[in-house]
Amino acid sequence: MRKVYVVGVGFTKIGRFFDKGLRELFAEASLKALEDIGNEKVEALVVGNMMSSSLSEQDNLGAVLADYAGLGGIPAFKVEAACGSGGVAVYTGISLIASGLFDIVMVGGVEKETEYPTRIVSKGLAQASDAEYEMFYGISFTGLNALVMRMYMEKYGISRDEMSIWPVLMHKNASKNPYAQLPFEVTIEQVKNSMVIADPIRLLDSSPIGDGAAAIVLASEKFARKLSDTPVEVAGVGMATDHIYIAYREDLLKLKATIEASKKAYSMAKVVPSQIDIVEEHDAFTVLGFINLEDLGFSERGKTPKEILQGRFHPGDKPTVNPSGGLKARGHPVGATGVYQVAEVTMQLRGDYPGIKVQGEIGLAQSIGGLGTTVTVIILKR
């Protein structure tokens, strides 16, 4: 298998853009990524997106975006894996180069959510769960996560104040991030007193609905040094799935797909969790922020909230977690999020990240589709 490198990145600010659609958002991100590699021609395009069919009535998205961004004629297609679509798109792009089929591939992620009522977007997001056995009976995606959060709090004796430390840290990190959707700090009191969404999940436990696009350019070893002075190696990748119907799960407080995907990525990269310097993980809700760190091997079960209260995982610690502010405060334009994460870790490793800077040589990005149903873990090395 050939080595693969990230050689270019580009992304938009995340927010509510009523003057921009899927085409405009993607074009902005892709042109920045192309500029990052001296406008070299890419050979293929892979796009991560979840809801272009249900919200934008647009299928054949790869060809649409390639045409609008001036990439017409190249192979282009959309990858969908619910809110983990971006991570799976990156995984697919890596595979295209590692296989020898292409030498330079762009991977983009884009989502347009904010022009629709919350109830419509919520229904679209709920399609990440089991449509026949869960969504059909009226439970929202937030409701499923609320079940997990309640179980986590009760099993490990975690108080509401201790749970609230996650959004406090994420918002503090995002306050330094110029492209974050929610770049402001919050307090524990504000989190626990914010509006109930699905008890015990509050508004400030939840990632926001937003629009955004990100793009990276991947290259084979033959082209990496020609396109970048600071190429970042894709050292390890892993992907796994689990039961979509959560009633079939053995343990709701362990995301089996994360555990399996991370094992594969660590093994390929020949590293262990203690060697990771930077983590961008998929914290769509507060409880996932904690569980992910435990599944990835960075913390003991049920101890993560107390460790964060003591300063663990903050900027300057190893690993520093979500210096971007994570999905919680950087924002979560679902199909694009996994691409943002890989772009952010890449910029950290090459030293040009625009927000909180983390010193290190190894980074990890974890992307989740559904409630841990599809997970990708990607490890990058400087």
XYZ file of C-alpha atoms in Angstrom:
382
model
C 0.000 0.000 0.000
C 1.379 3.410 -0.972
C 1.933 6.223 1.522
C -0.565 9.091 1.477
C -0.050 12.718 2.549
C -2.260 15.729 3.215
C -0.793 18.563 1.163
C -3.523 21.213 1.057
C -6.413 22.438 3.213
C -9.205 24.987 2.989
C -12.449 25.670 4.844
C -15.136 28.252 5.457
C -16.295 29.812 8.673
C -19.238 27.880 10.086
C -22.478 29.780 10.533
C -25.859 30.642 9.067
C -25.316 31.678 5.452
C -28.554 32.619 3.736
C -26.616 34.005 0.761
C -24.671 30.795 0.094
C -25.776 27.341 -0.988
C -23.932 24.042 -1.272
C -22.171 25.169 -4.439
C -20.884 28.471 -3.062
C -19.736 27.004 0.248
C -17.882 24.148 -1.417
C -16.293 26.406 -4.021
C -14.933 28.687 -1.292
C -13.323 25.803 0.597
C -12.030 23.975 -2.477
C -10.432 27.063 -4.005
C -8.558 27.687 -0.745
C -7.300 24.092 -0.761
C -6.215 24.390 -4.386
C -4.411 27.644 -3.643
C -2.597 25.817 -0.857
C -1.028 23.483 -3.461
C -0.263 26.149 -6.052
C -3.465 25.444 -8.002
C -2.223 22.083 -9.220
C -4.896 20.020 -10.967
C -6.517 17.276 -8.898
C -7.427 13.951 -10.485
C -10.576 13.064 -8.545
C -13.055 14.493 -6.042
C -14.763 12.757 -3.127
C -17.492 14.712 -1.302
C -18.837 13.983 2.173
C -22.451 15.077 2.680
C -25.427 13.787 4.642
C -28.556 15.717 3.667
C -28.294 17.104 0.137
C -31.165 14.807 -0.892
C -33.507 15.546 2.003
C -32.796 19.275 2.452
C -31.501 20.544 -0.892
C -33.209 18.078 -3.242
C -29.856 17.557 -4.901
C -28.459 14.162 -5.818
C -25.452 13.608 -8.102
C -23.675 16.022 -5.778
C -20.112 15.130 -6.769
C -20.645 16.170 -10.380
C -22.557 19.316 -9.370
C -19.784 20.553 -7.079
C -16.934 19.575 -9.386
C -18.562 21.532 -12.199
C -19.249 24.639 -10.095
C -15.725 24.691 -8.609
C -14.101 24.433 -12.037
C -13.029 20.814 -11.601
C -15.282 19.490 -14.349
C -14.394 16.290 -16.153
C -12.690 14.490 -13.290
C -14.235 11.514 -11.461
C -16.396 12.926 -8.664
C -18.864 11.329 -6.287
C -20.613 11.764 -2.963
C -20.026 9.592 0.120
C -22.765 9.348 2.764
C -22.428 7.933 6.275
C -24.788 10.198 8.228
C -22.905 12.700 10.414
C -19.710 10.712 9.814
C -19.825 11.341 6.057
C -16.775 13.623 6.110
C -14.598 11.076 7.869
C -15.666 8.314 5.496
C -14.991 10.625 2.529
C -11.429 11.151 3.795
C -11.069 7.401 4.317
C -12.236 6.872 0.720
C -9.835 9.470 -0.672
C -6.935 7.882 1.188
C -7.908 4.509 -0.261
C -7.937 5.878 -3.825
C -4.337 7.029 -3.517
C -3.062 4.114 -1.425
C -4.398 1.733 -4.077
C -2.447 3.476 -6.831
C -5.521 4.518 -8.779
C -4.793 8.267 -8.395
C -1.928 10.479 -7.218
C -3.778 13.693 -6.273
C -7.310 13.602 -4.822
C -9.445 16.331 -3.291
C -11.756 15.379 -0.450
C -14.466 17.868 0.398
C -17.272 18.027 2.904
C -20.267 20.358 2.751
C -23.592 20.777 4.500
C -26.375 23.340 4.203
C -28.871 23.195 7.078
C -29.962 26.616 8.282
C -32.542 27.573 5.635
C -34.960 25.002 6.991
C -37.117 24.912 10.168
C -35.534 23.090 13.097
C -38.171 20.342 12.926
C -37.222 19.560 9.303
C -33.490 19.521 10.069
C -34.108 17.399 13.175
C -35.981 14.844 11.077
C -33.094 14.748 8.621
C -30.593 14.244 11.428
C -32.773 11.527 12.969
C -32.271 9.523 9.778
C -28.820 8.707 11.185
C -30.658 6.324 13.524
C -32.737 3.263 12.648
C -35.608 4.642 10.560
C -37.824 1.569 11.005
C -37.284 0.739 14.668
C -36.338 4.084 16.265
C -37.288 7.138 14.196
C -40.654 5.607 13.247
C -41.696 5.697 16.919
C -40.864 9.370 17.312
C -37.551 9.485 19.151
C -35.175 12.188 17.984
C -31.431 11.774 17.575
C -31.011 14.029 20.610
C -33.368 11.728 22.515
C -31.156 8.702 21.811
C -28.119 10.570 23.092
C -30.107 11.650 26.154
C -30.627 7.970 27.051
C -26.871 7.464 26.899
C -26.143 10.599 28.929
C -28.594 9.578 31.675
C -27.050 6.116 31.869
C -23.509 7.574 32.012
C -24.412 9.932 34.856
C -26.164 7.232 36.871
C -23.585 4.470 36.360
C -20.559 6.596 37.244
C -22.181 8.982 39.723
C -21.503 12.081 37.622
C -23.221 15.307 38.710
C -24.784 17.872 36.398
C -21.958 20.312 37.243
C -19.342 17.721 36.309
C -21.042 17.020 32.992
C -21.110 20.741 32.232
C -17.319 21.057 32.203
C -17.182 19.711 28.627
C -19.092 22.573 26.919
C -17.255 25.066 29.155
C -13.901 23.813 27.828
C -15.107 23.605 24.234
C -16.449 27.160 24.221
C -13.243 28.451 25.797
C -11.234 26.817 23.006
C -13.618 28.102 20.327
C -13.354 31.665 21.643
C -9.865 31.731 20.065
C -11.031 30.195 16.783
C -11.796 32.727 14.009
C -13.981 30.312 12.017
C -15.975 28.865 14.941
C -19.754 29.146 14.888
C -20.026 29.847 18.648
C -16.813 31.721 19.599
C -17.798 32.736 23.116
C -17.189 31.373 26.603
C -19.874 29.904 28.874
C -20.013 28.955 32.552
C -21.126 25.786 34.300
C -24.165 27.689 35.571
C -25.126 28.753 32.055
C -24.811 25.190 30.753
C -26.900 23.508 33.433
C -29.548 26.239 33.355
C -29.894 26.371 29.562
C -33.079 25.101 27.901
C -33.858 21.391 28.131
C -33.729 19.707 24.708
C -34.137 16.059 25.770
C -33.576 15.562 29.483
C -30.796 15.558 30.687
C -29.394 17.177 27.509
C -29.562 20.954 27.605
C -29.143 23.419 24.768
C -25.498 24.047 25.676
C -24.801 20.292 25.722
C -25.664 20.159 22.027
C -23.725 21.028 18.889
C -25.411 23.766 16.834
C -27.069 23.530 13.437
C -24.863 25.286 10.889
C -23.596 25.602 7.332
C -20.007 25.027 6.264
C -17.551 23.378 3.903
C -14.011 22.040 4.186
C -11.599 20.541 1.689
C -8.255 18.776 1.802
C -5.936 17.626 -0.961
C -4.304 14.217 -0.622
C -1.253 13.136 -2.592
C 0.998 10.126 -3.083
C 4.583 10.266 -1.884
C 5.711 10.943 -5.452
C 3.802 14.250 -5.552
C 3.654 15.299 -1.896
C 6.942 17.222 -1.765
C 6.201 18.887 -5.098
C 2.908 20.242 -3.797
C 3.834 21.198 -0.231
C 6.858 22.155 1.856
C 5.116 20.665 4.895
C 3.242 17.518 3.812
C 1.571 15.619 6.662
C 1.612 11.839 6.483
C -1.511 9.741 6.898
C 0.097 7.265 9.299
C -2.915 5.142 10.201
C -6.573 4.726 9.328
C -9.355 2.636 10.764
C -13.062 2.260 10.115
C -15.706 0.097 11.774
C -19.470 -0.192 12.221
C -21.862 -1.290 14.959
C -25.589 -2.083 15.301
C -27.621 0.926 14.185
C -30.521 -0.208 16.417
C -29.164 0.614 19.860
C -31.317 -2.041 21.578
C -28.948 -4.607 20.066
C -25.860 -3.021 21.652
C -24.047 -4.905 24.418
C -23.050 -1.692 26.230
C -24.399 1.779 25.400
C -21.457 3.412 27.208
C -18.888 1.879 24.869
C -18.930 2.695 21.165
C -17.623 -0.573 19.762
C -16.969 0.935 16.334
C -14.661 3.578 17.849
C -12.749 0.938 19.786
C -12.278 -1.254 16.696
C -11.466 1.624 14.310
C -8.902 3.077 16.715
C -7.209 -0.310 17.159
C -6.741 -0.533 13.405
C -5.442 3.046 13.157
C -3.032 2.704 16.102
C -1.685 -0.565 14.708
C -1.134 0.840 11.221
C 0.533 3.983 12.588
C 2.587 1.942 15.073
C 1.668 4.266 17.942
C -0.165 4.007 21.268
C -2.607 6.555 22.757
C 0.045 8.100 25.031
C 1.964 9.256 21.939
C -0.897 11.325 20.509
C -0.438 15.091 20.907
C -3.646 16.485 19.369
C -7.138 15.021 19.147
C -10.138 16.308 17.260
C -13.049 14.100 18.334
C -16.750 13.934 17.514
C -18.528 15.576 20.475
C -21.978 16.153 18.995
C -23.290 16.015 22.581
C -21.514 16.430 25.912
C -21.656 12.752 26.837
C -19.959 11.724 23.590
C -17.027 13.977 24.410
C -16.334 11.869 27.490
C -17.110 8.443 26.020
C -14.931 9.075 22.959
C -11.856 9.791 25.090
C -12.476 6.574 26.994
C -13.015 4.502 23.838
C -9.885 5.958 22.218
C -7.796 4.901 25.218
C -7.044 8.317 26.734
C -9.047 7.997 29.948
C -10.546 5.419 32.316
C -14.264 4.662 32.190
C -16.324 7.222 34.046
C -13.343 9.297 35.206
C -13.106 11.723 32.288
C -15.340 14.533 33.663
C -13.358 14.716 36.909
C -10.064 14.635 34.989
C -11.149 17.559 32.825
C -12.142 19.504 35.942
C -8.572 18.928 37.140
C -7.075 20.303 33.908
C -6.619 17.155 31.851
C -7.057 17.484 28.048
C -6.858 21.295 28.193
C -4.473 23.227 25.891
C -0.934 22.345 26.911
C -1.828 18.826 28.049
C -1.072 15.677 26.037
C -3.254 15.130 24.234
C -4.895 18.498 23.847
C -8.489 17.723 22.857
C -10.538 19.757 20.381
C -8.483 22.964 20.363
C -10.928 24.023 17.614
C -13.812 23.979 20.084
C -15.080 20.697 18.678
C -18.492 20.057 17.215
C -19.928 21.669 20.329
C -18.611 25.183 19.652
C -16.613 25.195 16.417
C -19.781 23.863 14.859
C -21.063 20.704 13.214
C -22.062 21.052 9.539
C -22.566 17.326 9.657
C -21.247 15.985 6.335
C -18.301 18.386 6.434
C -17.228 17.874 10.045
C -14.855 14.957 9.474
C -13.017 16.925 6.792
C -12.728 19.952 9.091
C -11.148 17.703 11.723
C -8.473 16.328 9.393
C -7.763 19.839 8.052
C -7.439 21.189 11.604
C -5.067 18.451 12.751
C -3.009 18.939 9.582
C -2.644 22.665 10.240
C -1.682 22.006 13.866
C 1.080 19.633 12.777
C 2.454 22.009 10.160
C 2.219 25.025 12.500
C -0.247 27.330 10.735
C -3.487 26.694 12.621
C -5.326 30.014 13.198
C -6.671 29.309 16.717
C -5.115 27.703 19.799
C -1.817 26.198 18.668
C -0.686 22.819 19.961
C 2.910 21.652 19.798
C 3.261 18.068 18.647
C 4.071 15.572 15.935
C 1.103 13.167 15.992
C -2.592 13.956 15.749
C -5.817 11.972 15.634
C -9.220 12.733 14.096
C -12.316 10.699 14.997
C -15.577 11.001 13.041
C -18.889 9.345 13.956
C -21.964 8.549 11.879
C -25.108 7.925 13.913
C -24.791 7.013 17.574
C -21.437 5.307 17.065
C -22.788 3.276 14.146
C -20.039 4.207 11.661
C -16.683 5.470 12.927
C -13.453 6.488 11.238
C -10.188 7.171 13.052
C -7.358 8.830 11.136
C -3.865 9.350 12.579
C -1.578 11.979 11.063
C 2.168 12.512 11.559
C 4.299 15.554 10.875
